[in-house]
mmCIF file of C-alpha atoms in Angstrom:
data_model
loop_
_atom_site.group_PDB
_atom_site.id
_atom_site.type_symbol
_atom_site.label_atom_id
_atom_site.label_comp_id
_atom_site.label_asym_id
_atom_site.label_seq_id
_atom_site.Cartn_x
_atom_site.Cartn_y
_atom_site.Cartn_z
ATOM 1 C CA MET A 1 104.033 104.235 83.046
ATOM 2 C CA GLN A 2 102.710 100.959 81.261
ATOM 3 C CA LEU A 3 98.862 99.533 81.739
ATOM 4 C CA HIS A 4 99.831 96.730 83.649
ATOM 5 C CA ASP A 5 101.215 99.329 86.302
ATOM 6 C CA VAL A 6 98.046 101.353 85.947
ATOM 7 C CA TRP A 7 95.914 98.576 86.291
ATOM 8 C CA PHE A 8 97.502 97.694 89.768
ATOM 9 C CA VAL A 9 97.259 101.150 91.327
ATOM 10 C CA LEU A 10 93.488 101.008 90.479
ATOM 11 C CA ILE A 11 93.000 97.471 91.815
ATOM 12 C CA ALA A 12 94.588 99.162 94.452
ATOM 13 C CA VAL A 13 92.389 101.832 94.930
ATOM 14 C CA LEU A 14 89.585 99.417 94.675
ATOM 15 C CA TRP A 15 90.535 97.642 97.273
ATOM 16 C CA THR A 16 91.280 100.683 99.339
ATOM 17 C CA GLY A 17 87.431 101.503 98.875
ATOM 18 C CA TYR A 18 85.768 98.302 99.789
ATOM 19 C CA PHE A 19 88.174 98.483 102.914
ATOM 20 C CA PHE A 20 87.222 101.841 103.775
ATOM 21 C CA LEU A 21 83.329 101.206 102.754
ATOM 22 C CA GLU A 22 82.861 97.618 104.016
ATOM 23 C CA GLY A 23 85.227 98.133 107.098
ATOM 24 C CA PHE A 24 83.067 100.809 109.268
ATOM 25 C CA ASP A 25 79.609 98.555 108.487
ATOM 26 C CA PHE A 26 81.353 95.437 109.359
ATOM 27 C CA GLY A 27 82.570 97.184 112.511
ATOM 28 C CA VAL A 28 78.890 97.824 112.732
ATOM 29 C CA GLY A 29 77.937 94.455 112.769
ATOM 30 C CA VAL A 30 80.246 93.100 115.464
ATOM 31 C CA LEU A 31 79.415 96.339 117.810
ATOM 32 C CA THR A 32 76.167 94.782 117.481
ATOM 33 C CA LYS A 33 77.381 92.492 120.229
ATOM 34 C CA LEU A 34 79.569 94.520 121.975
ATOM 35 C CA LEU A 35 77.735 97.782 122.324
ATOM 36 C CA ALA A 36 74.071 97.246 121.840
ATOM 37 C CA ARG A 37 72.243 97.079 125.049
ATOM 38 C CA ASP A 38 69.041 95.673 123.925
ATOM 39 C CA ARG A 39 67.432 94.886 120.354
ATOM 40 C CA THR A 40 65.633 98.710 120.258
ATOM 41 C CA GLU A 41 69.956 99.807 120.177
ATOM 42 C CA LYS A 42 70.770 97.060 118.054
ATOM 43 C CA ARG A 43 68.136 98.343 115.463
ATOM 44 C CA VAL A 44 70.417 101.099 115.887
ATOM 45 C CA LEU A 45 73.060 100.590 114.646
ATOM 46 C CA ILE A 46 71.720 98.320 111.989
ATOM 47 C CA ASN A 47 69.523 101.087 110.596
ATOM 48 C CA THR A 48 73.093 103.324 110.394
ATOM 49 C CA ILE A 49 73.979 100.838 107.797
ATOM 50 C CA GLY A 50 71.075 99.794 106.313
ATOM 51 C CA PRO A 51 70.700 101.947 103.164
ATOM 52 C CA VAL A 52 74.552 101.669 102.792
ATOM 53 C CA TRP A 53 75.967 98.073 103.130
ATOM 54 C CA ASP A 54 75.231 96.379 99.768
ATOM 55 C CA GLY A 55 76.325 99.071 98.086
ATOM 56 C CA ASN A 56 79.650 98.810 99.764
ATOM 57 C CA GLU A 57 79.933 95.738 98.798
ATOM 58 C CA VAL A 58 80.154 96.974 94.813
ATOM 59 C CA TRP A 59 83.725 97.777 95.276
ATOM 60 C CA LEU A 60 84.608 93.688 96.273
ATOM 61 C CA LEU A 61 82.615 92.398 93.500
ATOM 62 C CA THR A 62 84.847 95.683 91.158
ATOM 63 C CA ALA A 63 87.851 94.553 92.562
ATOM 64 C CA GLY A 64 87.442 90.681 92.094
ATOM 65 C CA GLY A 65 86.578 91.553 88.542
ATOM 66 C CA ALA A 66 89.740 93.649 87.712
ATOM 67 C CA THR A 67 92.097 91.387 89.015
ATOM 68 C CA PHE A 68 90.325 88.416 86.442
ATOM 69 C CA ALA A 69 90.246 91.006 83.414
ATOM 70 C CA ALA A 70 93.875 92.472 83.979
ATOM 71 C CA PHE A 71 95.931 89.960 86.001
ATOM 72 C CA PRO A 72 94.430 86.377 85.175
ATOM 73 C CA GLU A 73 97.098 84.634 86.684
ATOM 74 C CA TRP A 74 97.452 86.526 89.627
ATOM 75 C CA TYR A 75 92.820 85.969 90.104
ATOM 76 C CA ALA A 76 93.940 82.013 89.384
ATOM 77 C CA THR A 77 96.074 81.532 91.735
ATOM 78 C CA LEU A 78 94.915 83.201 94.203
ATOM 79 C CA PHE A 79 91.161 81.988 94.339
ATOM 80 C CA SER A 80 92.547 78.450 93.988
ATOM 81 C CA GLY A 81 95.196 78.888 96.813
ATOM 82 C CA PHE A 82 93.310 80.863 99.313
ATOM 83 C CA TYR A 83 89.972 78.736 98.081
ATOM 84 C CA LEU A 84 88.610 78.000 101.193
ATOM 85 C CA PRO A 85 88.893 81.452 103.344
ATOM 86 C CA LEU A 86 87.695 83.365 100.695
ATOM 87 C CA LEU A 87 84.357 80.563 99.987
ATOM 88 C CA LEU A 88 84.222 81.489 103.968
ATOM 89 C CA ILE A 89 84.136 84.833 103.512
ATOM 90 C CA LEU A 90 81.778 84.377 100.447
ATOM 91 C CA VAL A 91 79.007 82.215 102.727
ATOM 92 C CA CYS A 92 79.202 85.028 105.308
ATOM 93 C CA LEU A 93 78.714 87.997 103.063
ATOM 94 C CA ILE A 94 75.695 85.782 101.637
ATOM 95 C CA ILE A 95 74.455 84.707 105.321
ATOM 96 C CA ARG A 96 74.714 88.495 106.550
ATOM 97 C CA GLY A 97 72.835 89.751 103.588
ATOM 98 C CA VAL A 98 70.282 87.484 103.976
ATOM 99 C CA ALA A 99 70.584 88.383 108.083
ATOM 100 C CA PHE A 100 69.587 92.178 107.078
ATOM 101 C CA GLU A 101 66.754 91.293 105.108
ATOM 102 C CA TYR A 102 65.164 88.586 106.800
ATOM 103 C CA ARG A 103 65.785 90.037 111.308
ATOM 104 C CA HIS A 104 62.559 91.477 110.770
ATOM 105 C CA LYS A 105 60.153 89.299 109.073
ATOM 106 C CA ARG A 106 59.205 87.416 111.955
ATOM 107 C CA PRO A 107 58.368 88.992 115.633
ATOM 108 C CA GLU A 108 59.900 85.807 117.211
ATOM 109 C CA ASP A 109 62.084 86.612 119.829
ATOM 110 C CA ARG A 110 64.251 83.405 118.768
ATOM 111 C CA TRP A 111 64.176 84.461 114.997
ATOM 112 C CA GLN A 112 65.607 87.946 115.722
ATOM 113 C CA THR A 113 68.378 86.546 118.034
ATOM 114 C CA ASN A 114 69.348 84.066 115.549
ATOM 115 C CA TRP A 115 69.454 86.835 112.789
ATOM 116 C CA GLU A 116 71.027 88.839 114.779
ATOM 117 C CA HIS A 117 73.674 86.251 116.210
ATOM 118 C CA ALA A 118 74.221 85.598 112.082
ATOM 119 C CA ILE A 119 74.654 89.431 111.741
ATOM 120 C CA PHE A 120 77.681 89.727 114.179
ATOM 121 C CA TRP A 121 79.336 86.648 113.050
ATOM 122 C CA THR A 122 79.396 86.983 109.477
ATOM 123 C CA SER A 123 80.836 90.578 110.222
ATOM 124 C CA LEU A 124 83.296 89.593 112.969
ATOM 125 C CA ILE A 125 85.036 86.229 110.264
ATOM 126 C CA PRO A 126 85.494 88.419 107.250
ATOM 127 C CA ALA A 127 87.327 91.400 108.773
ATOM 128 C CA PHE A 128 89.958 89.058 110.339
ATOM 129 C CA LEU A 129 90.253 86.514 107.049
ATOM 130 C CA TRP A 130 90.644 89.780 104.835
ATOM 131 C CA GLY A 131 93.645 90.666 106.857
ATOM 132 C CA VAL A 132 94.833 87.051 106.831
ATOM 133 C CA ALA A 133 95.160 86.825 103.471
ATOM 134 C CA PHE A 134 96.477 90.346 102.547
ATOM 135 C CA ALA A 135 99.215 89.285 105.093
ATOM 136 C CA ASN A 136 99.949 86.032 103.458
ATOM 137 C CA ILE A 137 100.187 88.385 99.934
ATOM 138 C CA VAL A 138 102.443 90.167 101.053
ATOM 139 C CA ARG A 139 104.485 87.426 103.340
ATOM 140 C CA GLY A 140 104.505 85.078 100.109
ATOM 141 C CA VAL A 141 102.964 81.733 99.429
ATOM 142 C CA LYS A 142 104.359 78.746 98.143
ATOM 143 C CA ILE A 143 103.968 79.223 94.259
ATOM 144 C CA ASP A 144 105.505 76.974 92.222
ATOM 145 C CA GLN A 145 107.346 77.398 88.340
ATOM 146 C CA ASP A 146 104.002 77.097 87.037
ATOM 147 C CA MET A 147 102.542 79.829 88.491
ATOM 148 C CA GLU A 148 100.072 77.481 91.013
ATOM 149 C CA TYR A 149 99.922 77.461 94.829
ATOM 150 C CA VAL A 150 101.301 74.318 96.018
ATOM 151 C CA GLY A 151 100.718 74.896 99.550
ATOM 152 C CA GLY A 152 98.119 73.953 102.297
ATOM 153 C CA LEU A 153 95.422 75.443 104.426
ATOM 154 C CA LEU A 154 97.881 75.573 107.513
ATOM 155 C CA ASP A 155 100.843 76.953 105.597
ATOM 156 C CA LEU A 156 98.316 80.239 105.322
ATOM 157 C CA LEU A 157 98.056 80.255 109.025
ATOM 158 C CA ASN A 158 101.147 81.736 110.536
ATOM 159 C CA VAL A 159 101.714 84.729 113.107
ATOM 160 C CA TYR A 160 102.180 87.377 110.897
ATOM 161 C CA SER A 161 99.091 86.284 109.114
ATOM 162 C CA ILE A 162 97.009 86.294 112.082
ATOM 163 C CA LEU A 163 98.908 89.296 113.676
ATOM 164 C CA GLY A 164 97.390 91.051 109.993
ATOM 165 C CA GLY A 165 94.057 89.826 110.630
ATOM 166 C CA LEU A 166 93.517 91.008 113.731
ATOM 167 C CA VAL A 167 94.572 94.188 112.883
ATOM 168 C CA THR A 168 92.056 94.339 110.578
ATOM 169 C CA LEU A 169 89.176 93.349 112.758
ATOM 170 C CA THR A 170 90.184 95.445 115.682
ATOM 171 C CA LEU A 171 90.991 98.604 112.879
ATOM 172 C CA PHE A 172 87.473 97.678 111.171
ATOM 173 C CA THR A 173 85.202 97.855 114.752
ATOM 174 C CA PHE A 174 87.478 101.050 115.702
ATOM 175 C CA HIS A 175 86.434 102.050 112.227
ATOM 176 C CA GLY A 176 82.785 101.173 112.784
ATOM 177 C CA ALA A 177 82.343 103.091 116.437
ATOM 178 C CA VAL A 178 83.785 105.880 115.149
ATOM 179 C CA PHE A 179 81.107 105.953 112.402
ATOM 180 C CA THR A 180 78.428 105.365 114.636
ATOM 181 C CA SER A 181 78.958 107.691 117.154
ATOM 182 C CA LEU A 182 78.872 109.835 114.044
ATOM 183 C CA LYS A 183 75.287 108.501 112.619
ATOM 184 C CA THR A 184 74.077 108.376 116.158
ATOM 185 C CA VAL A 185 72.027 110.641 119.043
ATOM 186 C CA GLY A 186 71.791 110.071 122.444
ATOM 187 C CA ASP A 187 73.326 107.694 124.909
ATOM 188 C CA ILE A 188 74.033 105.391 121.876
ATOM 189 C CA ARG A 189 76.088 108.519 121.126
ATOM 190 C CA ASP A 190 78.237 108.752 124.000
ATOM 191 C CA ARG A 191 78.709 105.072 124.582
ATOM 192 C CA SER A 192 79.754 104.319 121.217
ATOM 193 C CA ARG A 193 82.727 106.973 121.839
ATOM 194 C CA VAL A 194 84.215 105.631 124.900
ATOM 195 C CA LEU A 195 84.424 102.548 122.841
ATOM 196 C CA ALA A 196 86.082 103.945 120.053
ATOM 197 C CA GLY A 197 88.577 105.384 122.497
ATOM 198 C CA ARG A 198 89.325 101.705 123.701
ATOM 199 C CA LEU A 199 88.916 99.771 120.384
ATOM 200 C CA GLY A 200 91.404 102.316 118.804
ATOM 201 C CA ALA A 201 94.183 102.015 121.433
ATOM 202 C CA VAL A 202 94.092 98.450 120.970
ATOM 203 C CA THR A 203 94.389 99.206 117.038
ATOM 204 C CA ALA A 204 97.078 101.090 117.440
ATOM 205 C CA VAL A 205 99.730 98.959 119.377
ATOM 206 C CA LEU A 206 98.292 95.822 116.879
ATOM 207 C CA ALA A 207 98.698 97.753 113.446
ATOM 208 C CA LEU A 208 102.139 99.869 114.658
ATOM 209 C CA GLY A 209 103.738 95.916 115.345
ATOM 210 C CA PHE A 210 102.104 94.549 111.905
ATOM 211 C CA LEU A 211 103.356 97.541 110.127
ATOM 212 C CA LEU A 212 106.706 97.609 111.409
ATOM 213 C CA TRP A 213 106.702 93.862 110.851
ATOM 214 C CA THR A 214 106.050 94.487 107.120
ATOM 215 C CA GLN A 215 108.284 97.292 106.553
ATOM 216 C CA ALA A 216 111.457 95.591 108.138
ATOM 217 C CA SER A 217 111.357 92.600 106.415
ATOM 218 C CA ARG A 218 109.870 94.355 102.669
ATOM 219 C CA GLY A 219 109.227 98.062 102.876
ATOM 220 C CA ASP A 220 111.305 100.963 101.107
ATOM 221 C CA ALA A 221 111.182 104.684 100.966
ATOM 222 C CA GLU A 222 107.802 105.119 99.830
ATOM 223 C CA SER A 223 106.093 102.445 102.072
ATOM 224 C CA LEU A 224 107.539 104.023 105.050
ATOM 225 C CA VAL A 225 106.440 106.990 104.227
ATOM 226 C CA ALA A 226 102.324 105.220 103.693
ATOM 227 C CA MET A 227 103.169 103.527 107.209
ATOM 228 C CA VAL A 228 103.779 107.187 108.776
ATOM 229 C CA VAL A 229 100.828 108.766 107.325
ATOM 230 C CA ALA A 230 98.989 105.319 108.731
ATOM 231 C CA VAL A 231 100.338 105.946 112.438
ATOM 232 C CA VAL A 232 99.438 109.698 112.332
ATOM 233 C CA ALA A 233 96.150 108.691 111.033
ATOM 234 C CA LEU A 234 95.458 106.964 113.342
ATOM 235 C CA LEU A 235 96.421 108.967 116.261
ATOM 236 C CA GLY A 236 94.709 111.786 114.849
ATOM 237 C CA ALA A 237 91.593 109.992 114.542
ATOM 238 C CA LEU A 238 91.970 108.682 118.295
ATOM 239 C CA GLY A 239 92.320 112.276 119.326
ATOM 240 C CA CYS A 240 89.941 113.580 116.907
ATOM 241 C CA ASN A 241 87.512 111.300 118.613
ATOM 242 C CA LEU A 242 88.221 111.967 122.880
ATOM 243 C CA VAL A 243 87.197 115.745 122.102
ATOM 244 C CA GLY A 244 84.371 115.112 120.333
ATOM 245 C CA ARG A 245 84.740 115.823 116.982
ATOM 246 C CA GLU A 246 83.340 112.351 115.153
ATOM 247 C CA GLY A 247 83.474 113.915 111.908
ATOM 248 C CA TRP A 248 87.347 114.343 111.637
ATOM 249 C CA SER A 249 87.525 111.085 113.449
ATOM 250 C CA PHE A 250 85.817 109.088 110.800
ATOM 251 C CA ALA A 251 87.870 110.894 108.086
ATOM 252 C CA LEU A 252 91.121 109.955 109.906
ATOM 253 C CA SER A 253 90.092 106.292 110.338
ATOM 254 C CA GLY A 254 89.324 105.755 106.674
ATOM 255 C CA VAL A 255 93.048 107.643 105.792
ATOM 256 C CA THR A 256 94.447 105.012 108.693
ATOM 257 C CA ILE A 257 93.103 101.903 105.851
ATOM 258 C CA ALA A 258 93.863 104.042 102.811
ATOM 259 C CA ALA A 259 97.374 104.133 104.072
ATOM 260 C CA THR A 260 98.194 100.769 105.456
ATOM 261 C CA VAL A 261 96.267 99.293 102.298
ATOM 262 C CA ALA A 262 99.037 101.766 100.232
ATOM 263 C CA MET A 263 101.893 99.933 102.380
ATOM 264 C CA LEU A 264 100.984 96.515 101.533
ATOM 265 C CA PHE A 265 100.133 97.417 97.719
ATOM 266 C CA LEU A 266 103.646 99.286 97.547
ATOM 267 C CA THR A 267 105.631 96.702 99.530
ATOM 268 C CA LEU A 268 104.280 94.439 96.304
ATOM 269 C CA PHE A 269 105.158 96.002 93.782
ATOM 270 C CA PRO A 270 106.044 95.211 91.302
ATOM 271 C CA ASN A 271 105.452 91.516 92.515
ATOM 272 C CA VAL A 272 101.610 90.608 92.419
ATOM 273 C CA MET A 273 102.092 87.228 94.670
ATOM 274 C CA PRO A 274 105.704 86.575 95.815
ATOM 275 C CA SER A 275 106.809 82.417 96.202
ATOM 276 C CA SER A 276 108.311 81.668 98.775
ATOM 277 C CA LEU A 277 109.580 78.863 97.403
ATOM 278 C CA ASN A 278 111.986 80.856 94.293
ATOM 279 C CA GLU A 279 111.779 84.522 93.876
ATOM 280 C CA ALA A 280 112.603 83.587 90.107
ATOM 281 C CA TRP A 281 108.625 82.130 90.545
ATOM 282 C CA ASN A 282 107.085 85.405 91.835
ATOM 283 C CA LEU A 283 103.586 86.619 89.846
ATOM 284 C CA THR A 284 104.301 90.007 88.568
ATOM 285 C CA VAL A 285 102.695 93.031 86.563
ATOM 286 C CA THR A 286 103.896 91.719 83.872
ATOM 287 C CA ASN A 287 104.630 88.148 83.732
ATOM 288 C CA ALA A 288 100.090 87.965 85.540
ATOM 289 C CA SER A 289 98.808 90.783 83.239
ATOM 290 C CA SER A 290 96.543 90.440 80.340
ATOM 291 C CA SER A 291 97.103 91.460 76.764
ATOM 292 C CA ALA A 292 97.611 95.636 76.447
ATOM 293 C CA TYR A 293 94.814 95.270 73.964
ATOM 294 C CA THR A 294 92.653 93.697 77.006
ATOM 295 C CA LEU A 295 94.038 95.874 79.458
ATOM 296 C CA LYS A 296 92.980 99.295 76.829
ATOM 297 C CA ILE A 297 89.492 98.293 76.559
ATOM 298 C CA MET A 298 89.182 97.859 80.308
ATOM 299 C CA THR A 299 90.868 101.480 80.657
ATOM 300 C CA TRP A 300 88.285 103.242 78.379
ATOM 301 C CA CYS A 301 85.175 101.024 80.182
ATOM 302 C CA ALA A 302 86.672 102.025 83.672
ATOM 303 C CA ALA A 303 87.022 105.730 82.731
ATOM 304 C CA VAL A 304 83.366 105.993 81.810
ATOM 305 C CA ALA A 305 81.821 103.900 84.667
ATOM 306 C CA THR A 306 84.328 104.878 87.780
ATOM 307 C CA PRO A 307 82.925 108.110 87.827
ATOM 308 C CA LEU A 308 79.037 107.291 87.995
ATOM 309 C CA VAL A 309 79.194 104.710 90.268
ATOM 310 C CA VAL A 310 81.333 107.110 92.897
ATOM 311 C CA LEU A 311 78.530 109.769 92.592
ATOM 312 C CA TYR A 312 75.676 107.322 92.767
ATOM 313 C CA GLN A 313 76.837 106.227 95.679
ATOM 314 C CA GLY A 314 78.028 109.521 97.543
ATOM 315 C CA TRP A 315 74.296 110.758 96.602
ATOM 316 C CA THR A 316 73.211 107.621 98.428
ATOM 317 C CA TYR A 317 75.163 108.614 101.335
ATOM 318 C CA TRP A 318 73.851 112.412 101.075
ATOM 319 C CA VAL A 319 70.438 111.259 101.507
ATOM 320 C CA PHE A 320 70.925 109.285 104.366
ATOM 321 C CA ARG A 321 73.068 112.033 106.413
ATOM 322 C CA LYS A 322 71.264 112.386 109.244
ATOM 323 C CA ARG A 323 71.538 110.988 112.573
ATOM 324 C CA ILE A 324 69.404 108.251 114.583
ATOM 325 C CA GLY A 325 68.800 107.266 117.741
ATOM 326 C CA THR A 326 66.079 104.884 119.547
ATOM 327 C CA GLN A 327 63.391 107.345 119.420
ATOM 328 C CA HIS A 328 63.368 106.997 115.952
ATOM 329 C CA ILE A 329 62.915 103.064 116.026
ATOM 330 C CA VAL A 330 59.273 102.127 115.736
ATOM 331 C CA ASP A 331 57.862 98.667 117.214
ATOM 332 C CA VAL A 332 56.314 97.314 113.728
ATOM 333 C CA HIS A 333 55.183 94.568 115.548
#
């Protein structure tokens, strides 16, 4: 295996980590409207992710930076062709971070309500758009012989990509509901388990259709294995949620996300961004990569830095591992 193949795998791992971690806090953001009955319960939900949401976004920065350094042609084509959707995601992430920090700064009801609306929409929109983006990458987009995207915004909106967006939205929300039941106590915990069961059933239907479509159009034996793992894990997560095994349910919903991302990257390889105009114009791990020397330096840096980041973030989750409920919320105003 050559270094550009190694970095393709590493980027897949980074996206897996991002969707696993940011997935549940996107889900919790959506649940502030679907699950919480009052402001106190909204504060419980937000507090479950308060210590970790910004650390989860580090995985996105690392994935983007690694793509830029290891596959500059892929980065250039992706971020120019998908400019508006990615810009919208970026704006949502900025507003979302501001909303978490500023929501409690003033006691006025209107002030807090507006920031709570912002948390909901800036969680829902990226959760949907990431699925649209990755579905288009797998499906293929209009790339010409100069490795440039020549399509328009409407070319990115098709049945397959919209289905992909619905899958990530429902899967992340289900992941968030399971996380909520794992991190809370009392009535909100019980209701999150019930809602997780309903969301999981919808997710299973959408995900099965999307994965079968992907496998039928671009899959091979390896992607088929990943698809089976994703489906079995999702069903297992639903079963564990039903019997109250929240830890296992959360782990299995994470396996579902990881297997789904693995399937998408397996269907891509050795391409990184297929051209729908001509297969000869596909961006591959070979023609889109940096020099061997650049990849070698990056590999040494990643070998040193990555374990430290993982250990630090793991320690953060350990410190904030306890459950919370409405009885832990103090009215500071």
